[in-house]
Amino acid sequence: MRLALRITLAAGLAVGLVGAVSAQEIDTHARAPKHVEYEFEGPFGKYDRAALQRGYQVYKEVCAACHSLKQIAFRNLMDHGGPEFSEAQARALAAAAKVPAGPNDKGETHNDSGEVLTRSAVLADYFPAPFPNEEAARTANAGALPPDLSLMVKARHHGAAYVYSLLTSYGEKPPAGFAVAKGKYYNPYFAGWNIGMPQPVTNNGVTYSDGTKASIEQQAHDVVTFLAWAAEPKMEQRKQMGFAVLIFLLAFASVLGLAYKKVKGEYALK
């Protein structure tokens, strides 16, 4: 009887050890991001204006429900090197948004129901946040805090490629032995593979005003382009300035070289 009990315990321990080893063998590091080429990459890269405008639409209709974009004002949508909406378009986009109105003539900031008084945004206003504070954001997202997207492309390793990979990789089947945590979603491009954000973009999730087919890949490409601009809105000016400086330095070096040869020749004659 004792021998049988010992054998049973040993077998159970062996099974437990095998299960533990199997669990440890699963590497949940984020996958290397997909290779994606963007028009704004490289020394001669520029933002695609159409992609920027479509990307703004994806952000507004999909991402803005949870994610803020604190560093961008509606007037920036008209900036050269950005989406370059016309003033009329930018004003219309601003007017469609609501921002806190501030104290009214009675000094009130809330109505009788306790809601914050709001007004239509103007060009000088920054994009409004979807939640009044962090606590409200976590409450609405099962404890997770949706990050601000203003610098997301710059803040993550592999930037644009990482965000694109994340957006286009929902729906894959988890590997055997990996358990998706309750309230989470499987995404192999997210560290730990358990992500709190449900799939944000779906096929035809938006209807592009320019008629472009709104596939998951197209929406991801466009919104990543828009977020890259949000993180570095003066990129094109920076590159132009860089080329101007290089040309100046080359010209200056040529002048110095000619001056050196002339001075050297004069000393040789003496």
Coordinates of C-alpha atoms in Angstrom, one line a residue:
M1 CA 0.0 0.0 0.0
R2 CA 2.8 2.4 0.9
L3 CA 4.7 1.5 -2.2
A4 CA 1.7 2.2 -4.4
L5 CA 1.2 5.6 -2.7
R6 CA 4.8 6.4 -3.2
I7 CA 4.6 5.5 -6.9
T8 CA 1.4 7.7 -7.3
L9 CA 3.0 10.7 -5.6
A10 CA 6.2 10.3 -7.7
A11 CA 4.1 10.1 -10.9
G12 CA 2.1 13.2 -9.9
L13 CA 5.4 15.1 -9.1
A14 CA 6.8 14.1 -12.5
V15 CA 3.7 15.3 -14.3
G16 CA 3.9 18.6 -12.4
L17 CA 7.5 19.1 -13.2
V18 CA 6.9 18.4 -16.9
G19 CA 4.1 20.9 -16.9
A20 CA 6.3 23.5 -15.2
V21 CA 9.1 23.0 -17.7
S22 CA 6.6 23.2 -20.7
A23 CA 5.3 26.5 -19.3
Q24 CA 8.8 27.9 -18.9
E25 CA 9.7 27.0 -22.5
I26 CA 7.1 29.5 -23.8
D27 CA 9.0 32.7 -24.7
T28 CA 6.5 35.5 -24.3
H29 CA 8.9 38.3 -25.5
A30 CA 7.4 40.4 -28.2
R31 CA 8.1 39.3 -31.7
A32 CA 10.3 41.4 -33.9
P33 CA 8.1 43.9 -35.8
K34 CA 7.0 43.4 -39.3
H35 CA 9.0 45.1 -42.1
V36 CA 7.0 48.1 -43.3
E37 CA 8.1 50.9 -45.5
Y38 CA 6.9 54.4 -45.0
E39 CA 7.1 57.4 -47.2
F40 CA 8.5 59.5 -44.4
E41 CA 11.5 57.3 -43.7
G42 CA 15.0 58.0 -44.9
P43 CA 16.8 61.3 -45.5
F44 CA 14.5 62.3 -48.4
G45 CA 11.3 61.0 -46.8
K46 CA 8.2 63.1 -46.6
Y47 CA 4.8 62.6 -45.1
D48 CA 2.1 61.5 -47.5
R49 CA -0.6 64.2 -47.1
A50 CA -3.5 61.9 -48.1
A51 CA -2.3 59.2 -45.6
L52 CA -2.1 61.9 -42.9
Q53 CA -5.7 63.0 -43.5
R54 CA -6.9 59.4 -43.6
G55 CA -4.8 58.7 -40.4
Y56 CA -6.5 61.6 -38.6
Q57 CA -9.9 60.1 -39.6
V58 CA -8.9 56.7 -38.1
Y59 CA -7.6 58.4 -34.9
K60 CA -10.7 60.4 -34.5
E61 CA -13.2 57.6 -35.2
V62 CA -11.3 54.7 -33.6
C63 CA -8.5 55.7 -31.3
A64 CA -9.8 58.9 -29.7
A65 CA -12.5 57.0 -27.8
C66 CA -9.7 55.8 -25.4
H67 CA -6.5 57.5 -26.3
S68 CA -5.6 61.2 -25.9
L69 CA -3.3 63.3 -28.2
K70 CA -2.4 66.1 -25.8
Q71 CA 0.4 67.7 -27.9
I72 CA -1.7 68.5 -31.0
A73 CA -4.0 71.5 -31.4
F74 CA -6.6 71.8 -34.2
R75 CA -4.6 74.6 -35.8
N76 CA -1.7 72.1 -36.3
L77 CA -3.9 70.3 -38.8
M78 CA -3.3 73.2 -41.2
D79 CA 0.5 73.3 -40.7
H80 CA 2.8 72.9 -43.7
G81 CA 4.4 69.5 -43.6
G82 CA 1.3 68.0 -41.8
P83 CA -2.1 67.0 -42.9
E84 CA -2.5 70.4 -44.5
F85 CA -6.3 70.6 -44.1
S86 CA -7.7 74.0 -45.3
E87 CA -8.6 76.5 -42.6
A88 CA -12.3 75.8 -43.3
Q89 CA -11.8 72.1 -42.8
A90 CA -9.7 72.5 -39.7
R91 CA -12.4 74.9 -38.2
A92 CA -15.1 72.3 -39.0
L93 CA -13.1 69.5 -37.4
A94 CA -12.6 71.7 -34.3
A95 CA -16.2 72.7 -34.1
A96 CA -17.2 69.0 -34.0
A97 CA -15.3 68.5 -30.8
K98 CA -16.3 69.5 -27.3
V99 CA -13.9 71.0 -24.8
P100 CA -14.4 72.2 -21.2
A101 CA -16.0 75.7 -21.4
G102 CA -14.6 77.1 -18.1
P103 CA -16.6 79.2 -15.7
N104 CA -19.8 80.8 -17.1
D105 CA -21.0 84.3 -16.1
K106 CA -22.1 82.8 -12.8
G107 CA -18.7 81.2 -12.1
E108 CA -20.1 77.7 -12.6
T109 CA -18.1 75.0 -14.3
H110 CA -20.8 72.2 -14.0
N111 CA -24.4 72.1 -14.8
D112 CA -27.2 71.0 -12.5
S113 CA -26.5 67.4 -13.2
G114 CA -22.9 67.7 -12.2
E115 CA -21.6 67.5 -15.8
V116 CA -18.7 69.7 -16.9
L117 CA -19.9 72.6 -19.0
T118 CA -18.5 72.3 -22.6
R119 CA -18.3 74.4 -25.8
S120 CA -17.3 73.7 -29.4
A121 CA -13.5 73.7 -29.9
V122 CA -11.7 76.4 -31.9
L123 CA -8.4 76.2 -33.8
A124 CA -6.4 77.2 -30.7
D125 CA -7.7 74.3 -28.6
Y126 CA -5.8 71.1 -28.2
F127 CA -7.4 67.8 -28.9
P128 CA -9.7 67.0 -25.9
A129 CA -9.0 63.9 -23.8
P130 CA -11.5 61.1 -23.8
F131 CA -11.6 60.9 -20.0
P132 CA -11.6 63.7 -17.4
N133 CA -8.8 62.0 -15.3
E134 CA -6.7 58.8 -14.9
E135 CA -9.2 57.2 -12.5
A136 CA -12.1 57.5 -15.0
A137 CA -9.9 56.1 -17.8
R138 CA -8.9 53.1 -15.7
T139 CA -12.5 52.5 -14.6
A140 CA -13.7 52.5 -18.3
N141 CA -10.9 50.1 -19.3
A142 CA -11.0 47.4 -16.7
G143 CA -8.1 48.9 -14.8
A144 CA -5.8 49.5 -17.8
L145 CA -4.7 53.1 -18.6
P146 CA -4.7 53.9 -22.3
P147 CA -1.5 55.8 -23.0
D148 CA -1.4 59.2 -24.7
L149 CA -0.4 58.8 -28.3
S150 CA 1.4 62.1 -28.9
L151 CA 4.8 60.6 -28.8
M152 CA 4.0 56.9 -29.1
V153 CA 5.9 56.3 -32.4
K154 CA 9.0 57.9 -30.8
A155 CA 8.6 56.3 -27.4
R156 CA 8.5 52.6 -28.6
H157 CA 11.5 50.7 -30.0
H158 CA 11.0 50.3 -33.8
G159 CA 8.4 53.0 -33.5
A160 CA 6.2 52.9 -36.6
A161 CA 6.8 49.2 -37.4
Y162 CA 5.9 48.3 -33.8
V163 CA 2.6 50.1 -33.8
Y164 CA 1.7 48.8 -37.2
S165 CA 2.5 45.2 -36.2
L166 CA 0.5 45.6 -33.0
L167 CA -2.6 46.9 -34.9
T168 CA -2.5 44.2 -37.6
S169 CA -1.9 41.1 -35.4
Y170 CA -5.1 40.4 -33.5
G171 CA -7.0 37.2 -34.2
E172 CA -4.0 34.9 -34.2
K173 CA -4.4 31.6 -32.3
P174 CA -2.2 31.5 -29.2
P175 CA 0.4 28.7 -29.0
A176 CA -0.4 25.6 -27.1
G177 CA 0.3 26.0 -23.4
F178 CA -0.2 29.8 -23.4
A179 CA -3.2 31.0 -21.4
V180 CA -4.8 34.4 -22.3
A181 CA -5.6 36.2 -19.1
K182 CA -9.1 37.1 -18.3
G183 CA -10.1 40.5 -19.8
K184 CA -7.0 40.4 -22.0
Y185 CA -6.3 39.7 -25.7
Y186 CA -3.6 37.7 -27.4
N187 CA -1.1 39.8 -29.4
P188 CA 2.4 38.3 -30.0
Y189 CA 3.9 41.8 -30.8
F190 CA 3.1 43.0 -27.2
A191 CA 5.5 42.1 -24.4
G192 CA 3.9 39.2 -22.4
W193 CA 1.4 38.6 -25.2
N194 CA -1.5 39.7 -23.0
I195 CA -2.8 43.1 -24.0
G196 CA -5.6 45.0 -22.5
M197 CA -6.7 46.8 -25.7
P198 CA -9.3 44.9 -27.8
Q199 CA -8.8 44.9 -31.5
P200 CA -9.1 48.5 -32.5
V201 CA -9.2 48.4 -36.3
T202 CA -11.3 46.0 -38.4
N203 CA -11.9 45.7 -42.1
N204 CA -14.1 48.6 -43.3
G205 CA -14.2 49.9 -39.7
V206 CA -14.1 53.4 -41.2
T207 CA -15.4 54.8 -44.5
Y208 CA -12.6 56.9 -46.1
S209 CA -13.8 60.2 -47.6
D210 CA -11.4 59.8 -50.5
G211 CA -12.8 56.3 -51.4
T212 CA -9.7 54.3 -50.3
K213 CA -10.5 50.8 -49.3
A214 CA -10.3 50.6 -45.5
S215 CA -8.6 47.3 -44.9
I216 CA -6.9 46.6 -41.6
E217 CA -3.5 47.1 -43.1
Q218 CA -4.5 50.4 -44.8
Q219 CA -6.0 51.8 -41.6
A220 CA -2.9 50.8 -39.6
H221 CA -0.6 52.3 -42.2
D222 CA -2.5 55.6 -42.2
V223 CA -2.9 56.0 -38.5
V224 CA 0.8 55.2 -37.9
T225 CA 1.7 57.9 -40.5
F226 CA -0.5 60.3 -38.6
L227 CA 1.0 59.4 -35.2
A228 CA 4.5 59.7 -36.7
W229 CA 3.7 63.2 -37.7
A230 CA 2.2 64.0 -34.3
A231 CA 5.4 62.8 -32.7
E232 CA 7.6 64.8 -35.1
P233 CA 5.5 67.5 -36.8
K234 CA 8.6 69.5 -38.0
M235 CA 10.4 66.5 -39.6
E236 CA 10.3 67.8 -43.1
Q237 CA 11.6 71.3 -42.1
R238 CA 14.3 69.5 -40.0
K239 CA 15.5 67.5 -43.0
Q240 CA 15.4 70.6 -45.3
M241 CA 17.5 72.5 -42.7
G242 CA 19.9 69.6 -42.5
F243 CA 20.5 69.6 -46.3
A244 CA 20.9 73.4 -46.3
V245 CA 23.6 73.1 -43.5
L246 CA 25.4 70.3 -45.5
I247 CA 25.4 72.4 -48.6
F248 CA 26.8 75.4 -46.6
L249 CA 29.5 73.3 -45.0
L250 CA 30.6 71.9 -48.4
A251 CA 30.7 75.4 -49.9
F252 CA 32.6 76.7 -46.9
A253 CA 35.0 73.8 -47.0
S254 CA 35.7 74.5 -50.7
V255 CA 36.4 78.2 -50.0
L256 CA 38.8 77.2 -47.1
G257 CA 40.5 74.7 -49.4
L258 CA 41.0 77.3 -52.1
A259 CA 42.3 79.9 -49.6
Y260 CA 44.7 77.4 -48.1
K261 CA 46.1 76.6 -51.6
K262 CA 46.5 80.3 -52.4
V263 CA 48.3 81.0 -49.1
K264 CA 50.5 77.9 -49.4
G265 CA 51.4 79.0 -53.0
E266 CA 52.4 82.5 -51.8
Y267 CA 54.6 81.1 -49.1
A268 CA 56.2 78.7 -51.6
L269 CA 57.2 81.7 -53.8
K270 CA 59.1 83.5 -51.0

